[in-house]
CSV table of C-alpha atoms and ligand atoms in Angstrom, one decimal:
chain,number,residue,atom,x,y,z
W,1,MET,CA,44.0,-36.5,32.4
W,2,LYS,CA,43.8,-35.8,28.6
W,3,LYS,CA,41.0,-38.4,28.2
W,4,SER,CA,38.9,-36.6,30.5
W,5,ILE,CA,39.5,-33.0,29.1
W,6,TRP,CA,38.4,-34.6,25.6
W,7,LEU,CA,35.3,-36.1,27.3
W,8,SER,CA,34.2,-33.0,28.8
W,9,ILE,CA,34.6,-31.0,25.6
W,10,LEU,CA,32.6,-33.8,23.9
W,11,ILE,CA,29.8,-33.5,26.4
W,12,GLY,CA,30.0,-29.5,26.1
W,13,ILE,CA,29.5,-29.9,22.2
W,14,LEU,CA,26.7,-32.5,22.6
W,15,LEU,CA,24.8,-30.2,25.0
W,16,LEU,CA,25.3,-27.1,22.9
W,17,ILE,CA,23.9,-29.1,20.0
W,18,SER,CA,20.9,-30.2,21.9
W,19,ILE,CA,20.1,-26.7,23.3
W,20,ALA,CA,20.2,-25.2,19.6
W,21,MET,CA,17.9,-28.2,18.3
W,22,ILE,CA,15.5,-27.6,21.2
W,23,GLY,CA,15.3,-23.9,20.3
W,24,LEU,CA,14.8,-24.8,16.6
W,25,TRP,CA,12.1,-27.0,17.5
W,26,LEU,CA,10.5,-24.2,19.9
W,27,ILE,CA,10.7,-21.7,17.1
W,28,ASN,CA,9.0,-24.2,14.6
W,29,ARG,CA,6.2,-25.3,16.8
W,30,GLY,CA,4.7,-21.9,16.6
W,31,MET,CA,5.0,-21.7,12.6
W,32,THR,CA,2.6,-22.0,10.3
W,33,PRO,CA,3.1,-24.4,7.0
W,34,ASN,CA,3.8,-21.1,5.0
W,35,GLU,CA,6.3,-19.8,7.5
W,36,HIS,CA,8.0,-23.2,6.9
W,37,ARG,CA,8.1,-22.5,3.4
W,38,ASN,CA,9.4,-19.1,3.9
W,39,MET,CA,12.4,-20.6,5.8
W,40,ASP,CA,13.2,-23.1,3.1
W,41,MET,CA,13.1,-20.3,0.5
W,42,GLY,CA,14.4,-17.5,2.4
W,43,THR,CA,12.0,-14.9,1.1
W,44,GLN,CA,8.6,-14.2,1.1
W,45,ASP,CA,8.0,-14.6,-2.8
W,46,GLU,CA,5.5,-17.0,-3.7
W,47,VAL,CA,4.1,-17.9,-0.4
W,48,LEU,CA,0.8,-18.8,-2.7
W,49,VAL,CA,1.1,-19.0,-6.3
W,50,LEU,CA,-1.3,-16.7,-8.3
W,51,LYS,CA,-3.7,-18.3,-10.2
W,52,GLU,CA,-5.7,-17.0,-13.1
W,53,ASP,CA,-8.9,-18.0,-12.4
W,54,LYS,CA,-10.2,-19.6,-15.7
W,55,GLY,CA,-13.4,-20.8,-14.3
W,56,GLU,CA,-14.4,-17.3,-14.0
W,57,LYS,CA,-15.5,-15.2,-17.3
W,58,LEU,CA,-13.8,-12.2,-18.1
W,59,LYS,CA,-16.0,-9.2,-16.7
W,60,PRO,CA,-15.8,-5.5,-17.2
W,61,LEU,CA,-13.7,-3.8,-14.4
W,62,GLU,CA,-15.9,-2.7,-11.5
W,63,LEU,CA,-15.7,1.2,-11.2
W,64,PRO,CA,-16.2,2.6,-7.6
W,65,LYS,CA,-18.7,5.5,-7.7
W,66,ILE,CA,-17.1,9.1,-7.2
W,67,LEU,CA,-18.5,10.1,-3.7
W,68,ALA,CA,-20.7,13.0,-4.1
W,69,PRO,CA,-20.6,15.8,-1.3
W,70,SER,CA,-23.5,15.5,1.2
W,71,SER,CA,-23.8,19.5,1.6
W,72,LYS,CA,-21.9,22.6,1.7
W,73,GLU,CA,-21.8,24.5,5.0
W,74,ASN,CA,-20.1,27.9,5.1
W,75,ASN,CA,-16.6,27.1,3.1
W,76,THR,CA,-16.7,23.4,4.0
W,77,THR,CA,-17.6,20.6,1.7
W,78,ILE,CA,-19.2,17.8,3.7
W,79,TYR,CA,-18.7,14.2,3.1
W,80,ASP,CA,-20.4,11.1,4.8
W,81,ILE,CA,-18.3,7.8,4.8
W,82,GLU,CA,-19.7,4.7,6.5
W,83,ALA,CA,-17.8,1.5,7.2
W,84,LYS,CA,-20.4,-1.2,7.0
W,85,SER,CA,-20.8,-4.9,6.2
W,86,GLY,CA,-22.2,-6.2,3.3
W,87,GLU,CA,-22.1,-9.0,0.5
W,88,ALA,CA,-20.9,-8.9,-3.0
W,89,LEU,CA,-20.9,-11.3,-5.8
W,90,ILE,CA,-17.0,-11.5,-6.5
W,91,LYS,CA,-16.8,-15.1,-7.6
W,92,SER,CA,-19.5,-16.8,-9.5
W,93,GLY,CA,-21.8,-18.7,-7.3
W,94,GLU,CA,-22.7,-17.7,-3.8
W,95,LYS,CA,-22.0,-14.2,-2.7
W,96,THR,CA,-19.0,-13.3,-0.3
W,97,ARG,CA,-19.7,-11.7,3.1
W,98,THR,CA,-17.6,-8.5,2.8
W,99,LEU,CA,-17.0,-4.9,4.4
W,100,GLY,CA,-17.2,-1.7,2.5
W,101,TYR,CA,-17.4,2.0,2.7
W,102,ASN,CA,-20.7,3.4,1.6
W,103,GLY,CA,-21.5,0.2,-0.2
W,104,ASN,CA,-20.7,-3.6,-0.1
W,105,TYR,CA,-16.8,-4.0,-1.1
W,106,LEU,CA,-14.2,-1.3,-1.2
W,107,GLY,CA,-15.2,2.2,-1.1
W,108,PRO,CA,-15.9,5.3,-3.4
W,109,VAL,CA,-13.5,7.6,-4.9
W,110,ILE,CA,-13.2,10.8,-2.9
W,111,ARG,CA,-12.1,13.6,-5.1
W,112,LEU,CA,-10.7,16.6,-3.3
W,113,GLN,CA,-9.5,19.9,-4.6
W,114,LYS,CA,-6.1,21.2,-3.6
W,115,GLY,CA,-6.9,24.3,-1.1
W,116,GLU,CA,-10.3,23.3,-0.1
W,117,GLU,CA,-11.7,22.7,3.4
W,118,VAL,CA,-13.6,19.6,3.8
W,119,THR,CA,-15.3,17.7,6.6
W,120,PHE,CA,-15.5,14.0,6.7
W,121,ARG,CA,-18.5,12.5,8.9
W,122,THR,CA,-17.2,9.1,9.2
W,123,LYS,CA,-19.6,6.4,11.0
W,124,ASN,CA,-18.8,3.1,12.0
W,125,SER,CA,-21.5,0.8,11.3
W,126,LEU,CA,-19.5,-2.3,12.3
W,127,ASP,CA,-19.7,-4.3,15.1
W,128,GLU,CA,-16.3,-3.6,16.3
W,129,GLU,CA,-14.0,-0.8,16.5
W,130,THR,CA,-12.2,0.6,13.4
W,131,SER,CA,-10.8,4.0,12.3
W,132,PHE,CA,-10.6,6.2,9.0
W,133,HIS,CA,-7.0,6.8,8.0
W,134,TRP,CA,-6.2,8.9,4.9
W,135,HIS,CA,-3.1,7.0,3.7
W,136,GLY,CA,-0.8,9.9,2.1
W,137,LEU,CA,-3.1,12.9,3.1
W,138,VAL,CA,-0.8,15.6,4.8
W,139,VAL,CA,-2.9,16.5,8.0
W,140,PRO,CA,-2.4,17.0,11.7
W,141,ASP,CA,-2.5,13.9,13.8
W,142,ASN,CA,-6.0,14.3,15.2
W,143,VAL,CA,-7.7,14.1,11.8
W,144,ASP,CA,-5.1,11.2,10.3
W,145,GLY,CA,-7.3,8.6,11.7
W,146,GLY,CA,-4.2,6.3,12.9
W,147,PRO,CA,-4.3,3.7,15.6
W,148,ASN,CA,-5.0,6.5,18.3
W,149,GLN,CA,-8.2,8.1,16.5
W,150,ILE,CA,-10.5,5.1,16.9
W,151,VAL,CA,-14.1,5.2,16.1
W,152,GLN,CA,-16.2,2.8,18.4
W,153,ALA,CA,-18.7,0.2,17.0
W,154,ASN,CA,-21.9,2.2,16.0
W,155,SER,CA,-20.6,5.6,16.6
W,156,GLU,CA,-19.6,8.7,14.5
W,157,LYS,CA,-16.7,11.0,14.3
W,158,SER,CA,-16.3,14.1,12.4
W,159,VAL,CA,-12.9,15.5,10.9
W,160,ASN,CA,-12.2,18.6,9.2
W,161,PHE,CA,-9.1,19.9,7.4
W,162,GLN,CA,-7.7,21.7,4.8
W,163,VAL,CA,-6.4,20.0,1.6
W,164,SER,CA,-2.9,21.6,1.2
W,165,GLN,CA,-1.0,19.0,-1.0
W,166,ASP,CA,-0.7,18.9,-4.8
W,167,ALA,CA,-2.7,16.7,-7.1
W,168,ALA,CA,-2.0,12.9,-6.1
W,169,THR,CA,-3.7,9.5,-5.8
W,170,LEU,CA,-4.0,8.6,-2.0
W,171,TRP,CA,-6.1,6.0,-0.6
W,172,PHE,CA,-7.8,5.4,2.9
W,173,HIS,CA,-8.3,2.4,5.1
W,174,PRO,CA,-8.9,1.5,8.5
W,175,HIS,CA,-6.0,1.4,11.1
W,176,PRO,CA,-7.2,0.0,14.5
W,177,GLU,CA,-4.5,-1.7,16.3
W,178,GLY,CA,-4.9,-5.6,16.0
W,179,LYS,CA,-7.8,-5.2,13.5
W,180,THR,CA,-6.3,-3.3,10.5
W,181,ALA,CA,-5.2,-6.3,8.4
W,182,LYS,CA,-8.3,-8.2,8.6
W,183,GLN,CA,-10.7,-5.2,8.0
W,184,VAL,CA,-8.5,-4.4,4.9
W,185,TYR,CA,-8.8,-8.1,3.7
W,186,GLU,CA,-12.4,-8.0,4.0
W,187,GLY,CA,-12.9,-4.9,1.9
W,188,LEU,CA,-12.3,-1.6,3.5
W,189,ALA,CA,-10.2,0.5,1.3
W,190,GLY,CA,-10.8,3.3,-1.2
W,191,LEU,CA,-9.3,6.0,-3.4
W,192,ILE,CA,-8.7,9.7,-2.7
W,193,TYR,CA,-7.9,11.7,-5.9
W,194,ILE,CA,-6.3,15.2,-4.9
W,195,GLU,CA,-6.6,17.7,-8.0
W,196,ASP,CA,-5.1,21.2,-8.7
W,197,ASN,CA,-4.8,23.7,-11.3
W,198,ASN,CA,-1.2,22.3,-12.2
W,199,GLU,CA,-2.8,18.9,-13.0
W,200,LYS,CA,-5.9,20.6,-14.9
W,201,SER,CA,-3.3,22.5,-17.0
W,202,LYS,CA,-1.3,19.3,-18.1
W,203,ASP,CA,-4.2,17.9,-20.4
W,204,LEU,CA,-3.6,14.5,-18.9
W,205,PRO,CA,-6.2,11.7,-19.4
W,206,SER,CA,-8.9,12.6,-16.9
W,207,ASP,CA,-12.2,11.3,-17.9
W,208,TYR,CA,-13.3,8.9,-15.1
W,209,GLY,CA,-14.1,5.2,-16.4
W,210,LYS,CA,-13.4,6.3,-19.9
W,211,ASN,CA,-9.6,7.2,-20.3
W,212,ASP,CA,-8.7,7.4,-16.5
W,213,PHE,CA,-9.3,4.3,-14.5
W,214,PRO,CA,-8.8,3.4,-10.9
W,215,VAL,CA,-7.1,0.1,-10.4
W,216,VAL,CA,-6.8,-1.3,-6.8
W,217,ILE,CA,-4.9,-4.5,-7.0
W,218,GLN,CA,-5.4,-7.1,-4.2
W,219,ASP,CA,-5.2,-10.7,-3.8
W,220,ARG,CA,-7.7,-13.0,-1.7
W,221,ASN,CA,-8.5,-16.6,-1.0
W,222,PHE,CA,-12.0,-17.9,-1.0
W,223,THR,CA,-13.5,-20.9,0.7
W,224,ALA,CA,-15.3,-23.6,-1.3
W,225,ASP,CA,-18.5,-21.4,-0.5
W,226,ASN,CA,-17.0,-18.2,-1.7
W,227,GLN,CA,-16.2,-16.7,1.7
W,228,PHE,CA,-13.3,-14.9,2.8
W,229,ASP,CA,-11.7,-16.8,6.0
W,230,TYR,CA,-9.1,-14.3,7.2
W,231,GLU,CA,-8.5,-16.4,10.4
W,232,THR,CA,-7.6,-19.6,8.4
W,233,ASP,CA,-5.5,-17.7,5.8
W,234,GLN,CA,-3.8,-15.5,8.1
W,235,ASN,CA,0.1,-15.7,7.9
W,236,SER,CA,2.3,-13.9,10.3
W,237,ASP,CA,4.6,-13.0,7.4
W,238,GLY,CA,1.8,-11.6,5.5
W,239,THR,CA,-1.5,-12.9,4.4
W,240,GLN,CA,-1.6,-13.8,0.6
W,241,GLY,CA,-4.2,-15.0,-1.6
W,242,GLU,CA,-4.2,-17.0,-4.8
W,243,ASN,CA,-6.9,-15.1,-6.7
W,244,LEU,CA,-6.2,-11.5,-7.9
W,245,VAL,CA,-9.1,-9.2,-7.5
W,246,ILE,CA,-8.9,-5.8,-9.1
W,247,ASN,CA,-11.6,-3.1,-7.8
W,248,GLY,CA,-13.6,-6.1,-6.4
W,249,THR,CA,-13.6,-7.8,-9.9
W,250,ILE,CA,-11.9,-11.2,-10.7
W,251,ARG,CA,-10.7,-11.4,-14.3
W,252,PRO,CA,-11.5,-7.8,-15.4
W,253,TYR,CA,-11.2,-6.1,-18.8
W,254,ILE,CA,-11.4,-2.5,-20.0
W,255,GLU,CA,-12.8,-1.7,-23.5
W,256,VAL,CA,-10.3,1.1,-24.6
W,257,LYS,CA,-11.6,3.9,-26.9
W,258,TYR,CA,-8.8,6.3,-26.5
W,259,ASP,CA,-5.2,6.1,-27.7
W,260,LYS,CA,-3.8,6.7,-24.0
W,261,ILE,CA,-5.3,5.7,-20.9
W,262,ARG,CA,-4.5,6.5,-17.3
W,263,LEU,CA,-4.4,3.7,-14.9
W,264,ARG,CA,-4.1,4.8,-11.3
W,265,LEU,CA,-2.6,1.7,-9.6
W,266,LEU,CA,-2.9,1.1,-6.0
W,267,ASN,CA,-1.3,-2.1,-4.4
W,268,GLY,CA,-4.2,-2.7,-1.8
W,269,SER,CA,-3.1,-5.9,-0.9
W,270,ASN,CA,-2.1,-6.9,2.6
W,271,ALA,CA,1.4,-8.4,1.9
W,272,ARG,CA,1.9,-9.3,-1.7
W,273,GLU,CA,4.3,-7.4,-4.0
W,274,TYR,CA,3.6,-6.9,-7.8
W,275,LYS,CA,6.0,-6.5,-10.7
W,276,LEU,CA,3.5,-5.3,-13.4
W,277,LYS,CA,4.3,-5.5,-17.3
W,278,MET,CA,2.6,-5.6,-20.4
W,279,SER,CA,1.8,-8.7,-22.1
W,280,ASN,CA,3.4,-7.7,-25.6
W,281,ASP,CA,6.3,-6.2,-23.6
W,282,THR,CA,5.8,-2.8,-24.6
W,283,SER,CA,6.7,0.4,-22.6
W,284,PHE,CA,4.6,2.5,-20.8
W,285,THR,CA,4.9,5.9,-18.9
W,286,GLN,CA,4.9,6.6,-15.3
W,287,ILE,CA,3.5,10.0,-14.3
W,288,ALA,CA,3.3,9.8,-10.5
W,289,THR,CA,4.1,8.2,-7.4
W,290,ASP,CA,2.6,8.1,-4.1
W,291,GLY,CA,2.6,11.7,-3.4
W,292,GLY,CA,2.1,13.2,-6.8
W,293,PHE,CA,3.8,13.7,-10.3
W,294,LEU,CA,7.0,12.9,-11.1
W,295,GLU,CA,9.0,16.2,-12.5
W,296,LYS,CA,9.2,14.4,-15.8
W,297,PRO,CA,7.5,11.3,-17.0
W,298,ALA,CA,9.4,8.1,-17.0
W,299,THR,CA,9.6,5.3,-19.6
W,300,LEU,CA,9.3,1.7,-18.1
W,301,LYS,CA,8.9,-1.8,-19.2
W,302,SER,CA,7.8,-2.9,-15.7
W,303,ILE,CA,7.1,-1.5,-12.3
W,304,ARG,CA,7.2,-2.9,-8.8
W,305,LEU,CA,4.4,-2.1,-6.4
W,306,ALA,CA,4.7,-3.0,-2.8
W,307,PRO,CA,1.6,-2.9,-0.5
W,308,GLY,CA,0.6,0.5,0.2
W,309,GLU,CA,2.2,2.1,-2.9
W,310,ARG,CA,0.5,3.9,-5.8
W,311,SER,CA,1.7,4.6,-9.0
W,312,GLU,CA,0.0,6.3,-11.9
W,313,ILE,CA,0.9,5.2,-15.4
W,314,ILE,CA,-0.1,6.0,-18.8
W,315,LEU,CA,-0.7,3.2,-21.6
W,316,ASP,CA,-0.4,4.3,-25.4
W,317,VAL,CA,-2.4,1.7,-27.4
W,318,ALA,CA,-2.4,3.7,-30.8
W,319,LYS,CA,-0.5,0.8,-32.4
W,320,GLU,CA,-2.8,-1.9,-30.8
W,321,LYS,CA,-6.0,-1.0,-32.7
W,322,GLY,CA,-8.3,-3.9,-32.4
W,323,GLU,CA,-6.0,-6.0,-30.3
W,324,THR,CA,-6.2,-7.5,-26.8
W,325,LEU,CA,-3.6,-7.0,-24.6
W,326,GLU,CA,-3.1,-7.7,-20.6
W,327,LEU,CA,-1.2,-6.0,-17.7
W,328,LYS,CA,0.4,-8.9,-16.0
W,329,ASP,CA,2.2,-9.8,-12.9
W,330,GLY,CA,4.5,-12.7,-13.8
W,331,ASN,CA,2.3,-15.1,-15.7
W,332,THR,CA,-1.0,-13.8,-14.3
W,333,ASN,CA,-3.3,-11.4,-15.9
W,334,VAL,CA,-4.1,-8.5,-13.8
W,335,LEU,CA,-6.2,-6.5,-16.0
W,336,THR,CA,-7.2,-7.1,-19.8
W,337,PHE,CA,-7.6,-4.4,-22.6
W,338,LYS,CA,-10.0,-4.9,-25.5
W,339,VAL,CA,-8.5,-2.0,-27.9
W,340,ALA,CA,-11.2,-0.6,-30.3
W,341,ASP,CA,-10.8,-0.7,-34.1
W,342,SER,CA,-10.7,3.1,-34.1
W,343,LEU,CA,-9.3,5.2,-31.1
W,344,LEU,CA,-10.1,8.9,-30.1
W,345,LEU,CA,-6.7,10.7,-30.1
W,346,GLY,CA,-5.4,12.7,-27.1
W,347,PRO,CA,-2.8,15.2,-26.7
W,348,PRO,CA,0.9,14.0,-26.2
W,349,ILE,CA,2.1,13.3,-22.7
W,350,PRO,CA,3.8,16.6,-21.3
W,351,GLU,CA,7.4,16.7,-20.8
W,352,GLU,CA,7.0,18.7,-17.4
W,353,LEU,CA,4.5,17.4,-15.1
W,354,GLU,CA,5.3,18.6,-11.5
W,355,SER,CA,4.0,21.7,-10.1
W,356,PRO,CA,6.7,24.5,-9.9
W,357,GLU,CA,5.6,24.9,-6.3
W,358,VAL,CA,6.8,21.6,-5.3
W,359,THR,CA,9.8,21.9,-2.9
W,360,LYS,CA,11.7,19.0,-2.4
W,361,GLU,CA,15.1,20.5,-1.6
W,362,ILE,CA,16.0,19.7,1.7
W,363,ALA,CA,19.2,20.6,2.7
W,364,THR,CA,20.3,19.0,6.1
W,365,ASP,CA,22.9,16.4,7.5
W,366,LYS,CA,20.6,15.5,10.4
W,367,VAL,CA,20.3,11.7,10.0
W,368,GLU,CA,18.1,9.6,12.1
W,369,LYS,CA,18.5,6.0,11.8
W,370,ILE,CA,15.4,3.3,11.6
W,371,GLU,CA,16.1,-0.2,11.8
W,372,LEU,CA,13.9,-2.8,10.5
W,373,SER,CA,14.3,-6.5,11.6
W,374,GLY,CA,13.0,-9.8,11.5
W,375,MET,CA,10.3,-12.0,10.1
W,376,GLY,CA,6.9,-13.4,11.1
W,377,THR,CA,6.0,-12.7,14.8
W,378,MET,CA,9.7,-11.5,15.2
W,379,VAL,CA,9.4,-8.2,13.4
W,380,ARG,CA,10.8,-5.1,15.1
W,381,ILE,CA,11.5,-1.5,14.5
W,382,ASP,CA,14.7,-0.6,16.1
W,383,GLY,CA,14.6,-3.8,18.2
W,384,LYS,CA,11.2,-3.0,19.6
W,385,LYS,CA,7.4,-3.8,19.1
W,386,PHE,CA,4.8,-1.0,19.2
W,387,ASP,CA,3.6,0.5,22.3
W,388,LYS,CA,1.0,3.0,22.0
W,389,ASN,CA,2.0,4.6,25.3
W,390,ARG,CA,5.6,5.1,24.1
W,391,ILE,CA,7.0,7.8,21.7
W,392,ASP,CA,9.8,6.5,19.7
W,393,LYS,CA,11.0,9.7,18.0
W,394,VAL,CA,10.6,13.2,18.4
W,395,ALA,CA,10.6,15.9,15.4
W,396,LYS,CA,10.3,19.7,15.4
W,397,GLN,CA,7.4,20.9,12.9
W,398,GLY,CA,9.3,22.3,9.7
W,399,GLU,CA,12.5,20.8,10.6
W,400,GLU,CA,14.2,18.9,7.7
W,401,ARG,CA,16.0,15.5,8.3
W,402,ILE,CA,17.1,12.4,6.5
W,403,PHE,CA,15.8,9.2,7.7
W,404,GLU,CA,18.2,6.2,6.9
W,405,ILE,CA,15.9,3.2,7.2
W,406,THR,CA,17.8,-0.3,7.3
W,407,ASN,CA,16.6,-3.7,6.8
W,408,GLN,CA,18.8,-6.2,8.8
W,409,ASP,CA,19.2,-9.4,7.2
W,410,ASP,CA,18.8,-12.4,9.5
W,411,MET,CA,19.8,-15.9,9.7
W,412,MET,CA,16.6,-16.8,7.7
W,413,GLY,CA,17.3,-14.4,4.8
W,414,GLY,CA,15.3,-11.4,5.8
W,415,MET,CA,12.0,-9.9,4.2
W,416,ASN,CA,11.1,-7.0,2.2
W,417,HIS,CA,9.3,-4.5,4.3
W,418,PRO,CA,7.4,-1.5,2.8
W,419,PHE,CA,8.2,1.4,5.1
W,420,HIS,CA,5.2,3.8,5.7
W,421,ILE,CA,5.0,7.1,7.4
W,422,HIS,CA,2.1,9.1,8.3
W,423,GLY,CA,1.4,12.9,8.0
W,424,THR,CA,3.9,13.7,5.4
W,425,GLN,CA,5.4,12.9,2.0
W,426,PHE,CA,9.1,12.4,1.6
W,427,GLN,CA,11.7,12.0,-1.1
W,428,ILE,CA,13.9,8.9,-1.5
W,429,VAL,CA,17.6,10.1,-1.8
W,430,SER,CA,19.6,6.8,-2.3
W,431,ARG,CA,19.4,3.0,-2.0
W,432,ASN,CA,22.7,1.7,-0.6
W,433,GLY,CA,24.5,5.0,-1.6
W,434,LYS,CA,23.0,5.0,-4.9
W,435,GLU,CA,20.9,7.4,-6.4
W,436,VAL,CA,17.4,6.0,-7.2
W,437,THR,CA,15.8,5.5,-10.7
W,438,GLU,CA,14.0,8.3,-12.1
W,439,ASN,CA,10.6,6.8,-11.5
W,440,GLU,CA,11.2,6.4,-7.8
W,441,ARG,CA,12.0,10.3,-7.7
W,442,GLY,CA,8.6,11.7,-7.0
W,443,LEU,CA,7.2,12.4,-3.6
W,444,LYS,CA,6.5,9.1,-1.5
W,445,ASP,CA,4.8,7.9,1.6
W,446,THR,CA,5.8,4.3,1.4
W,447,VAL,CA,9.1,2.9,0.3
W,448,LEU,CA,10.2,-0.7,0.1
W,449,VAL,CA,13.4,-1.7,1.9
W,450,ALA,CA,14.8,-5.1,0.9
W,451,PRO,CA,17.1,-7.0,3.3
W,452,ASN,CA,20.6,-5.5,3.5
W,453,GLU,CA,19.3,-2.3,1.8
W,454,LYS,CA,20.0,1.1,3.4
W,455,VAL,CA,17.4,3.7,2.0
W,456,GLN,CA,17.8,7.4,2.8
W,457,VAL,CA,14.9,9.5,2.6
W,458,LYS,CA,14.5,13.6,3.0
W,459,ILE,CA,11.6,14.3,5.2
W,460,ARG,CA,9.9,17.4,6.6
W,461,PHE,CA,7.1,17.3,9.0
W,462,THR,CA,4.7,20.2,8.1
W,463,GLN,CA,1.9,18.9,10.4
W,464,LYS,CA,2.1,18.5,14.3
W,465,GLY,CA,1.1,15.7,16.3
W,466,LEU,CA,1.7,12.2,17.2
W,467,PHE,CA,2.3,10.0,13.9
W,468,VAL,CA,2.7,6.4,13.3
W,469,TYR,CA,5.5,4.9,10.9
W,470,HIS,CA,5.2,1.2,10.2
W,471,CYS,CA,5.7,-1.7,7.8
W,472,HIS,CA,2.9,-1.8,5.4
W,473,ASN,CA,2.8,-5.6,5.3
W,474,LEU,CA,-0.1,-5.6,7.3
W,475,GLU,CA,0.4,-8.7,9.3
W,476,HIS,CA,3.8,-7.4,10.1
W,477,GLU,CA,2.2,-4.0,11.4
W,478,GLU,CA,-0.2,-6.1,13.6
W,479,ASN,CA,2.9,-8.0,14.8
W,480,GLY,CA,4.3,-4.7,16.3
W,481,MET,CA,6.3,-3.6,13.4
W,482,MET,CA,5.4,0.1,14.4
W,483,GLY,CA,6.7,3.2,16.1
W,484,GLN,CA,5.6,6.7,17.0
W,485,ILE,CA,7.1,9.9,16.3
W,486,ASN,CA,5.7,13.2,17.9
W,487,VAL,CA,6.1,16.1,16.0
W,488,ILE,CA,6.1,19.3,18.2
P,1,CU,CU1,7.5,-6.0,7.2
């Protein structure tokens, strides 16, 4: 009797072990080598280690053109923006087949004034659908360019809106469901600068390409004949490359002729995070986050940038005349500065930056929970994958609320998710109940949420319509880590 009970328990245990093993085998079958590496390490860090491409010579940093208006009709400034394919000399040797806006790779800088009315005449000259999304721009849903505003191949679409927000460094990129990650990887991304009177009154470095530089940081892989090969490099936990490409330049440098230079940093990578610092370990000054100026400048020795995030920093090189410095991510050089022997001196960085009109005070106890979870193809928001026919949340225009974003740890350790929401800017209240550091207190549209972290943000939708929110690890977005909020 006793013997048979023990026997059944033993058989039961063996059965459970074999079911678990079959389950693990099934999960493993669908994984790429990188995903296996992730499993071993428990994080997405260093899936591909960045290398500084010593085979390439130092080259001047490529500077995108400032987009000139095509015309002005009535009170509207009209800009033409075309998504097209091309080729660019990024790595020495053969040219790389690329995508770009109005050019071969990346896009121009679109400079807008607060209060101005603009029309973007967008044209899709690709052989597949795309969309034109203005990341961080506070506009109604029908001009936002999200996955519901597709522009078919070889067609055009005009959008018209009023620029209503304060000075900020925003960006634009495609957003078609299932094709965003590949189109961005191949080159579709550009910067938008919003300027206002407050910014002009602050006397900040603003001479484009002289003491005010766009810095679009991306990581890419190249085949032996210098091509991007998105399909092969694609990783369901975020596609990473081992070469850093800054504004389309490998190993870029800037000749610095001013004592203070402003860098408008954008992490335009699909999935890689950066922790940037100076080679001589000096501190720098952060003046802006995603959505505009900090109330007061913040002094930092390093800054973390997740995919989609922007940060404006000012370097003071007055003590480094004649020297060469680097902005680094770990041991890899991001950007080299050749500081001139004599420097033009600019005014000090102002102590107050933010426009007095910015109203961040949101008094509400209405908490809306958002739960991020999973890795690879298993990523979800609130347990669900994206369905463009489903509305996940509803908000009232003008209503204030707190979004409490959690990142559920899982058996594999979880992943960092940069959470982005369209059509508005928000303010981070706390991480795990603690106040955030001063450099995260500006307006944001993308916030990094680490495993087991709980981030509260204050949010108010001023624009109406159906907006998406998603993980800005673009492969997670493609894997369905996206939801929709209807603002009525
Ligand atoms: Cu994610």
